[in-house]
Amino acid sequence: MNVCEYKPGLEGIPAARSRISYVDGQQGLLEYRGIRIEELAAQSSFLETAYLLIWGQLPSKAELENFETEVRYHRRIKYRIRDMMKCFPESGHPMDALQASAAALGLFYSRRALDNPEYIREAVVRILAKIPTMVAAFQLMRQGNDPVQPRDDLDYSSNFLYMLTEREPDPFAAQVFDVCLTLHAEHTMNASTFSAMVTASTLTDPYAVMASAVGTLAGPLHGGANEEVIGMLDEIGSVDNVRPFVEDAIANKRKIMGFGHRVYKVKDPRATILQELAEQLFQKNGSDHYYSIAVELEKVVEEKLGYKGIYANVDFYSGLVYRYLGIPTDLFTPIFAIARVAGWLAHWKEQLTVNRIFRPTQEYVGEHGHSYVPIEKR
Ligand code: CMC
C-alpha cells in the first residue's frame, strides 16, 4: 500500500531534519547555523565558515588557527594521484577529473573508523585541503605543464589562485574569491547534497561521498549556470544589443542565464553581496566589456521580469568575477565544488549521527503475468 503521493523529483518532500542551513525564499534570507549569510560574507572566511557548517559553531581563535594550520599542511597530493591525473585526457571536463581524483583519495585513506571523531576530523581536513589542489593540478596538466606545489605562506583562497595561475593574486581579488566560496558553501537540500547523503547513508568512505556529490553537481541542471552566463554575454556582444536580446528571449520563452531561482522569489541575497564586491573589484582594477553588458542586462531584466520575481542569482555574479580573475569557464563548476564540499561534509557528518540507510519505495507501473518467450519465437 502506498502511504504517500508520488512526487517527481521528490519536490517538497522533506528528506532529512537538518540544523545546517535555512533559506526563506520570500524574504531573501539565507542562514548557515543560524547566522545570516551577509554577516558571514562580511566578517568570516571560507575556512571559518566551513568549520561553522561542519562542527555547528564558530571556532575559538585557537580552534580556528589549528584548523587552518591542519588544512594548510594537508594541501599536497600524493605523487601517485598526480601521476594518475596525468593520464586523464586533456579534453576531459575538469569536473570528471575531479570526480575521479576525489574517489581515488579513498584508495589511500581507510574507511573503517566512521565512529571515531579523529577519523572524521582527518577526513574533513584532507578533503577541504586536497580538492583545490586537484582542481588546480588538472588545469596545469591539461595545458602540458607540471602542477605547482601549494604554498604554505598563502591563505586558502590565495593559494588556490596561485596554484591555478602560478602568480600570487591581488589580495582584494583573493578576498572576493574567498567570499564567492563562502556564498556557495551550502544551500540546504539540493541534488548534490542529497546525493552525498544517500551515499553517506551506506556508511561508505567520505571520499566516495564527495565523488558522488561532485558527479551530481556536474550536471547542467545543477552546477553549470555560471558557465552559461559567460556564453550568453558573449552572444549578446554589446551593451546596445542587451534590450533586443532580452525582448527576443522573453518572446521566445528562452531562459536568461543567471536569473531566476526555484526558492528565491525576491533577489537572491548572495547575488546582492557579490554584486557589491564585483563592483568594488571592477572599480579598483578597471572595468571590462562584459561588466558593462552585465550591468545593462540586470537593469533590463529587472524592468521586464521583476514583476515575476525574476532577479539576478548568485551565478550571474560569480561567473563575472571568475572570468575577470582569468579563470577558464569550464573551471567554474569545479570551483563551485571546492566551496560546496563544506556543505557536503557538514551533511555527511550530520547523517552519520542519525543514520538510516536511504531506501525509498516506488510505484510499479509495469505489467504482470507475461511468459518467457524463447528467442527463436520472438
Ligand atoms: N529568464 C527568463 N524567464 C524566466 C527565467 C529566466 N532566467 N527564470 C524563470 N523564468 C520565467 C519562466 O519562463 C516562467 O514564465 P511563465 O510563467 O510565463 O511560463 C516563470 O518565470 C517561472 O519559471 P520556472 O522555470 O517554472 O521557474 P523555476 O522556479 O522552476 O526555475 C530556475 C528556476 C533557476 C530553474 C530558472 O529560473 C532558470 O532556469 N534560470 C536560469 C538558469 C540559472 O541561472 N540557474 C541558476 C540558479 S541559482 C543556483 C543555485 O542556487 O544553486
PDB file of N, CA and C and ligand atoms in Angstrom, residues 11 184 187 190 217 220-226 228-229 249-250 253-265 268 270 301 305 307-316 336 340, ligand 1:
ATOM      1  N   GLU A  11       9.902  16.625  -5.081  1.00  0.00           N
ATOM      2  CA  GLU A  11       9.689  18.055  -4.831  1.00  0.00           C
ATOM      3  C   GLU A  11       8.834  18.270  -3.583  1.00  0.00           C
ATOM      4  N   HIS A 184      28.866  30.011  -1.758  1.00  0.00           N
ATOM      5  CA  HIS A 184      28.485  28.752  -2.408  1.00  0.00           C
ATOM      6  C   HIS A 184      28.636  27.541  -1.483  1.00  0.00           C
ATOM      7  N   HIS A 187      23.647  25.193   0.724  1.00  0.00           N
ATOM      8  CA  HIS A 187      22.329  25.725   0.347  1.00  0.00           C
ATOM      9  C   HIS A 187      21.254  24.669   0.565  1.00  0.00           C
ATOM     10  N   ASN A 190      19.671  20.045  -1.781  1.00  0.00           N
ATOM     11  CA  ASN A 190      19.692  20.176  -3.240  1.00  0.00           C
ATOM     12  C   ASN A 190      20.219  18.860  -3.789  1.00  0.00           C
ATOM     13  N   LEU A 217      26.757  17.286  -9.000  1.00  0.00           N
ATOM     14  CA  LEU A 217      26.863  18.734  -9.258  1.00  0.00           C
ATOM     15  C   LEU A 217      27.219  19.024 -10.717  1.00  0.00           C
ATOM     16  N   PRO A 220      24.205  19.818 -16.026  1.00  0.00           N
ATOM     17  CA  PRO A 220      23.851  21.198 -16.403  1.00  0.00           C
ATOM     18  C   PRO A 220      22.633  21.751 -15.664  1.00  0.00           C
ATOM     19  N   LEU A 221      21.810  20.907 -15.085  1.00  0.00           N
ATOM     20  CA  LEU A 221      20.675  21.440 -14.335  1.00  0.00           C
ATOM     21  C   LEU A 221      21.063  21.875 -12.930  1.00  0.00           C
ATOM     22  N   HIS A 222      22.295  21.625 -12.557  1.00  0.00           N
ATOM     23  CA  HIS A 222      22.685  21.950 -11.179  1.00  0.00           C
ATOM     24  C   HIS A 222      23.829  22.958 -11.150  1.00  0.00           C
ATOM     25  N   GLY A 223      25.023  22.524 -11.475  1.00  0.00           N
ATOM     26  CA  GLY A 223      26.188  23.395 -11.230  1.00  0.00           C
ATOM     27  C   GLY A 223      26.600  24.310 -12.365  1.00  0.00           C
ATOM     28  N   GLY A 224      26.014  24.111 -13.538  1.00  0.00           N
ATOM     29  CA  GLY A 224      26.611  24.739 -14.723  1.00  0.00           C
ATOM     30  C   GLY A 224      26.156  26.141 -15.091  1.00  0.00           C
ATOM     31  N   ALA A 225      25.244  26.765 -14.305  1.00  0.00           N
ATOM     32  CA  ALA A 225      24.650  28.029 -14.783  1.00  0.00           C
ATOM     33  C   ALA A 225      25.671  29.156 -14.931  1.00  0.00           C
ATOM     34  N   ASN A 226      26.669  29.203 -14.027  1.00  0.00           N
ATOM     35  CA  ASN A 226      27.606  30.342 -14.143  1.00  0.00           C
ATOM     36  C   ASN A 226      28.481  30.250 -15.397  1.00  0.00           C
ATOM     37  N   GLU A 228      27.257  29.165 -18.197  1.00  0.00           N
ATOM     38  CA  GLU A 228      26.347  29.593 -19.281  1.00  0.00           C
ATOM     39  C   GLU A 228      26.214  31.109 -19.336  1.00  0.00           C
ATOM     40  N   VAL A 229      26.393  31.768 -18.178  1.00  0.00           N
ATOM     41  CA  VAL A 229      26.287  33.232 -18.145  1.00  0.00           C
ATOM     42  C   VAL A 229      27.317  33.840 -19.107  1.00  0.00           C
ATOM     43  N   ALA A 249      14.399  36.959 -26.032  1.00  0.00           N
ATOM     44  CA  ALA A 249      14.364  35.795 -25.128  1.00  0.00           C
ATOM     45  C   ALA A 249      12.967  35.646 -24.524  1.00  0.00           C
ATOM     46  N   ILE A 250      12.381  36.754 -24.100  1.00  0.00           N
ATOM     47  CA  ILE A 250      11.051  36.679 -23.480  1.00  0.00           C
ATOM     48  C   ILE A 250      10.022  36.228 -24.520  1.00  0.00           C
ATOM     49  N   LYS A 253      10.372  32.571 -25.056  1.00  0.00           N
ATOM     50  CA  LYS A 253      10.380  31.768 -23.824  1.00  0.00           C
ATOM     51  C   LYS A 253      11.744  31.122 -23.583  1.00  0.00           C
ATOM     52  N   ARG A 254      12.786  31.891 -23.868  1.00  0.00           N
ATOM     53  CA  ARG A 254      14.132  31.369 -23.618  1.00  0.00           C
ATOM     54  C   ARG A 254      14.614  31.898 -22.270  1.00  0.00           C
ATOM     55  N   LYS A 255      15.208  31.023 -21.466  1.00  0.00           N
ATOM     56  CA  LYS A 255      15.675  31.435 -20.143  1.00  0.00           C
ATOM     57  C   LYS A 255      16.917  32.317 -20.265  1.00  0.00           C
ATOM     58  N   ILE A 256      16.954  33.363 -19.455  1.00  0.00           N
ATOM     59  CA  ILE A 256      18.135  34.225 -19.416  1.00  0.00           C
ATOM     60  C   ILE A 256      19.001  33.720 -18.270  1.00  0.00           C
ATOM     61  N   MET A 257      20.210  33.290 -18.614  1.00  0.00           N
ATOM     62  CA  MET A 257      21.056  32.594 -17.634  1.00  0.00           C
ATOM     63  C   MET A 257      21.508  33.528 -16.511  1.00  0.00           C
ATOM     64  N   GLY A 258      21.525  32.968 -15.291  1.00  0.00           N
ATOM     65  CA  GLY A 258      21.945  33.767 -14.143  1.00  0.00           C
ATOM     66  C   GLY A 258      20.798  34.568 -13.543  1.00  0.00           C
ATOM     67  N   PHE A 259      19.578  34.301 -14.004  1.00  0.00           N
ATOM     68  CA  PHE A 259      18.406  34.987 -13.449  1.00  0.00           C
ATOM     69  C   PHE A 259      17.358  33.946 -13.043  1.00  0.00           C
ATOM     70  N   GLY A 260      16.613  34.279 -11.993  1.00  0.00           N
ATOM     71  CA  GLY A 260      15.550  33.388 -11.539  1.00  0.00           C
ATOM     72  C   GLY A 260      16.085  32.370 -10.547  1.00  0.00           C
ATOM     73  N   HIS A 261      15.198  31.859  -9.707  1.00  0.00           N
ATOM     74  CA  HIS A 261      15.602  30.850  -8.736  1.00  0.00           C
ATOM     75  C   HIS A 261      14.381  30.077  -8.271  1.00  0.00           C
ATOM     76  N   ARG A 262      14.525  28.762  -8.087  1.00  0.00           N
ATOM     77  CA  ARG A 262      13.420  27.928  -7.626  1.00  0.00           C
ATOM     78  C   ARG A 262      12.922  28.362  -6.240  1.00  0.00           C
ATOM     79  N   VAL A 263      13.848  28.764  -5.378  1.00  0.00           N
ATOM     80  CA  VAL A 263      13.463  29.094  -3.997  1.00  0.00           C
ATOM     81  C   VAL A 263      13.248  30.600  -3.813  1.00  0.00           C
ATOM     82  N   TYR A 264      14.194  31.411  -4.306  1.00  0.00           N
ATOM     83  CA  TYR A 264      14.096  32.857  -4.067  1.00  0.00           C
ATOM     84  C   TYR A 264      13.124  33.505  -5.040  1.00  0.00           C
ATOM     85  N   LYS A 265      12.149  34.202  -4.491  1.00  0.00           N
ATOM     86  CA  LYS A 265      11.239  34.955  -5.348  1.00  0.00           C
ATOM     87  C   LYS A 265      11.480  36.452  -5.193  1.00  0.00           C
ATOM     88  N   ASP A 268      18.114  37.041  -4.764  1.00  0.00           N
ATOM     89  CA  ASP A 268      18.982  36.098  -4.047  1.00  0.00           C
ATOM     90  C   ASP A 268      19.966  36.913  -3.196  1.00  0.00           C
ATOM     91  N   ARG A 270      22.687  36.242  -1.922  1.00  0.00           N
ATOM     92  CA  ARG A 270      24.083  36.023  -2.317  1.00  0.00           C
ATOM     93  C   ARG A 270      24.447  36.885  -3.521  1.00  0.00           C
ATOM     94  N   VAL A 301      16.490  43.186 -17.387  1.00  0.00           N
ATOM     95  CA  VAL A 301      15.744  42.004 -16.909  1.00  0.00           C
ATOM     96  C   VAL A 301      14.845  42.396 -15.728  1.00  0.00           C
ATOM     97  N   LEU A 305      11.147  41.545 -16.113  1.00  0.00           N
ATOM     98  CA  LEU A 305      10.726  40.297 -15.459  1.00  0.00           C
ATOM     99  C   LEU A 305      10.654  40.388 -13.933  1.00  0.00           C
ATOM    100  N   TYR A 307       8.556  41.748 -12.095  1.00  0.00           N
ATOM    101  CA  TYR A 307       7.197  41.516 -11.579  1.00  0.00           C
ATOM    102  C   TYR A 307       6.919  40.022 -11.371  1.00  0.00           C
ATOM    103  N   LYS A 308       7.700  39.149 -12.049  1.00  0.00           N
ATOM    104  CA  LYS A 308       7.518  37.695 -11.873  1.00  0.00           C
ATOM    105  C   LYS A 308       8.437  37.143 -10.783  1.00  0.00           C
ATOM    106  N   GLY A 309       9.163  38.026 -10.107  1.00  0.00           N
ATOM    107  CA  GLY A 309      10.102  37.564  -9.075  1.00  0.00           C
ATOM    108  C   GLY A 309      11.391  37.033  -9.678  1.00  0.00           C
ATOM    109  N   ILE A 310      11.725  37.500 -10.872  1.00  0.00           N
ATOM    110  CA  ILE A 310      12.961  37.008 -11.501  1.00  0.00           C
ATOM    111  C   ILE A 310      14.040  38.093 -11.415  1.00  0.00           C
ATOM    112  N   TYR A 311      15.064  37.779 -10.633  1.00  0.00           N
ATOM    113  CA  TYR A 311      16.185  38.699 -10.429  1.00  0.00           C
ATOM    114  C   TYR A 311      17.478  37.932 -10.631  1.00  0.00           C
ATOM    115  N   ALA A 312      18.591  38.677 -10.632  1.00  0.00           N
ATOM    116  CA  ALA A 312      19.894  38.017 -10.782  1.00  0.00           C
ATOM    117  C   ALA A 312      20.108  37.045  -9.616  1.00  0.00           C
ATOM    118  N   ASN A 313      20.679  35.887  -9.907  1.00  0.00           N
ATOM    119  CA  ASN A 313      21.016  34.944  -8.841  1.00  0.00           C
ATOM    120  C   ASN A 313      22.537  34.911  -8.645  1.00  0.00           C
ATOM    121  N   VAL A 314      22.989  34.125  -7.689  1.00  0.00           N
ATOM    122  CA  VAL A 314      24.407  34.113  -7.308  1.00  0.00           C
ATOM    123  C   VAL A 314      25.317  33.792  -8.499  1.00  0.00           C
ATOM    124  N   ASP A 315      24.825  32.965  -9.407  1.00  0.00           N
ATOM    125  CA  ASP A 315      25.675  32.525 -10.514  1.00  0.00           C
ATOM    126  C   ASP A 315      25.958  33.628 -11.523  1.00  0.00           C
ATOM    127  N   PHE A 316      25.070  34.619 -11.584  1.00  0.00           N
ATOM    128  CA  PHE A 316      25.291  35.724 -12.520  1.00  0.00           C
ATOM    129  C   PHE A 316      26.589  36.441 -12.162  1.00  0.00           C
ATOM    130  N   PHE A 336      32.765  25.750  -7.799  1.00  0.00           N
ATOM    131  CA  PHE A 336      31.533  25.564  -7.022  1.00  0.00           C
ATOM    132  C   PHE A 336      31.724  24.338  -6.101  1.00  0.00           C
ATOM    133  N   ARG A 340      31.313  23.900  -2.156  1.00  0.00           N
ATOM    134  CA  ARG A 340      30.184  23.107  -1.652  1.00  0.00           C
ATOM    135  C   ARG A 340      30.639  21.881  -0.855  1.00  0.00           C
TER     136      ARG A 340
HETATM  137  N1  CMC B   1      14.726  34.021 -17.818  1.00  0.00           N
HETATM  138  C1  CMC B   1      13.512  34.268 -18.343  1.00  0.00           C
HETATM  139  N2  CMC B   1      12.379  33.810 -17.815  1.00  0.00           N
HETATM  140  C2  CMC B   1      12.475  33.080 -16.699  1.00  0.00           C
HETATM  141  C3  CMC B   1      13.707  32.800 -16.096  1.00  0.00           C
HETATM  142  C4  CMC B   1      14.864  33.303 -16.698  1.00  0.00           C
HETATM  143  N3  CMC B   1      16.072  33.078 -16.198  1.00  0.00           N
HETATM  144  N4  CMC B   1      13.510  32.044 -14.999  1.00  0.00           N
HETATM  145  C5  CMC B   1      12.197  31.843 -14.924  1.00  0.00           C
HETATM  146  N5  CMC B   1      11.571  32.476 -15.942  1.00  0.00           N
HETATM  147  C6  CMC B   1      10.125  32.515 -16.198  1.00  0.00           C
HETATM  148  C7  CMC B   1       9.684  31.235 -16.892  1.00  0.00           C
HETATM  149  O1  CMC B   1       9.755  31.340 -18.286  1.00  0.00           O
HETATM  150  C8  CMC B   1       8.272  31.108 -16.387  1.00  0.00           C
HETATM  151  O2  CMC B   1       7.463  32.008 -17.102  1.00  0.00           O
HETATM  152  P1  CMC B   1       5.892  31.672 -17.385  1.00  0.00           P
HETATM  153  O3  CMC B   1       5.261  31.566 -16.040  1.00  0.00           O
HETATM  154  O4  CMC B   1       5.434  32.823 -18.178  1.00  0.00           O
HETATM  155  O5  CMC B   1       5.891  30.379 -18.141  1.00  0.00           O
HETATM  156  C9  CMC B   1       8.354  31.625 -14.951  1.00  0.00           C
HETATM  157  O6  CMC B   1       9.470  32.531 -14.942  1.00  0.00           O
HETATM  158  C10 CMC B   1       8.602  30.504 -13.947  1.00  0.00           C
HETATM  159  O7  CMC B   1       9.726  29.757 -14.409  1.00  0.00           O
HETATM  160  P2  CMC B   1      10.097  28.307 -13.912  1.00  0.00           P
HETATM  161  O8  CMC B   1      11.139  27.732 -14.807  1.00  0.00           O
HETATM  162  O9  CMC B   1       8.865  27.497 -13.684  1.00  0.00           O
HETATM  163  O10 CMC B   1      10.711  28.643 -12.507  1.00  0.00           O
HETATM  164  P3  CMC B   1      11.553  27.660 -11.660  1.00  0.00           P
HETATM  165  O11 CMC B   1      11.424  28.094 -10.268  1.00  0.00           O
HETATM  166  O12 CMC B   1      11.238  26.257 -11.969  1.00  0.00           O
HETATM  167  O13 CMC B   1      13.029  27.927 -12.235  1.00  0.00           O
HETATM  168  C11 CMC B   1      15.323  28.233 -12.464  1.00  0.00           C
HETATM  169  C12 CMC B   1      14.108  28.285 -11.518  1.00  0.00           C
HETATM  170  C13 CMC B   1      16.557  28.624 -11.692  1.00  0.00           C
HETATM  171  C14 CMC B   1      15.496  26.788 -12.981  1.00  0.00           C
HETATM  172  C15 CMC B   1      15.069  29.196 -13.636  1.00  0.00           C
HETATM  173  O14 CMC B   1      14.859  30.490 -13.143  1.00  0.00           O
HETATM  174  C16 CMC B   1      16.204  29.178 -14.636  1.00  0.00           C
HETATM  175  O15 CMC B   1      16.291  28.270 -15.467  1.00  0.00           O
HETATM  176  N6  CMC B   1      17.129  30.200 -14.573  1.00  0.00           N
HETATM  177  C17 CMC B   1      18.258  30.257 -15.463  1.00  0.00           C
HETATM  178  C18 CMC B   1      19.361  29.303 -15.038  1.00  0.00           C
HETATM  179  C19 CMC B   1      20.064  29.753 -13.784  1.00  0.00           C
HETATM  180  O16 CMC B   1      20.502  30.904 -13.662  1.00  0.00           O
HETATM  181  N7  CMC B   1      20.243  28.826 -12.825  1.00  0.00           N
HETATM  182  C20 CMC B   1      20.972  29.082 -11.575  1.00  0.00           C
HETATM  183  C21 CMC B   1      20.060  29.101 -10.391  1.00  0.00           C
HETATM  184  S1  CMC B   1      20.885  29.609  -8.882  1.00  0.00           S
HETATM  185  C22 CMC B   1      21.880  28.273  -8.490  1.00  0.00           C
HETATM  186  C23 CMC B   1      21.791  27.790  -7.074  1.00  0.00           C
HETATM  187  O17 CMC B   1      21.152  28.377  -6.199  1.00  0.00           O
HETATM  188  O18 CMC B   1      22.379  26.726  -6.822  1.00  0.00           O
END
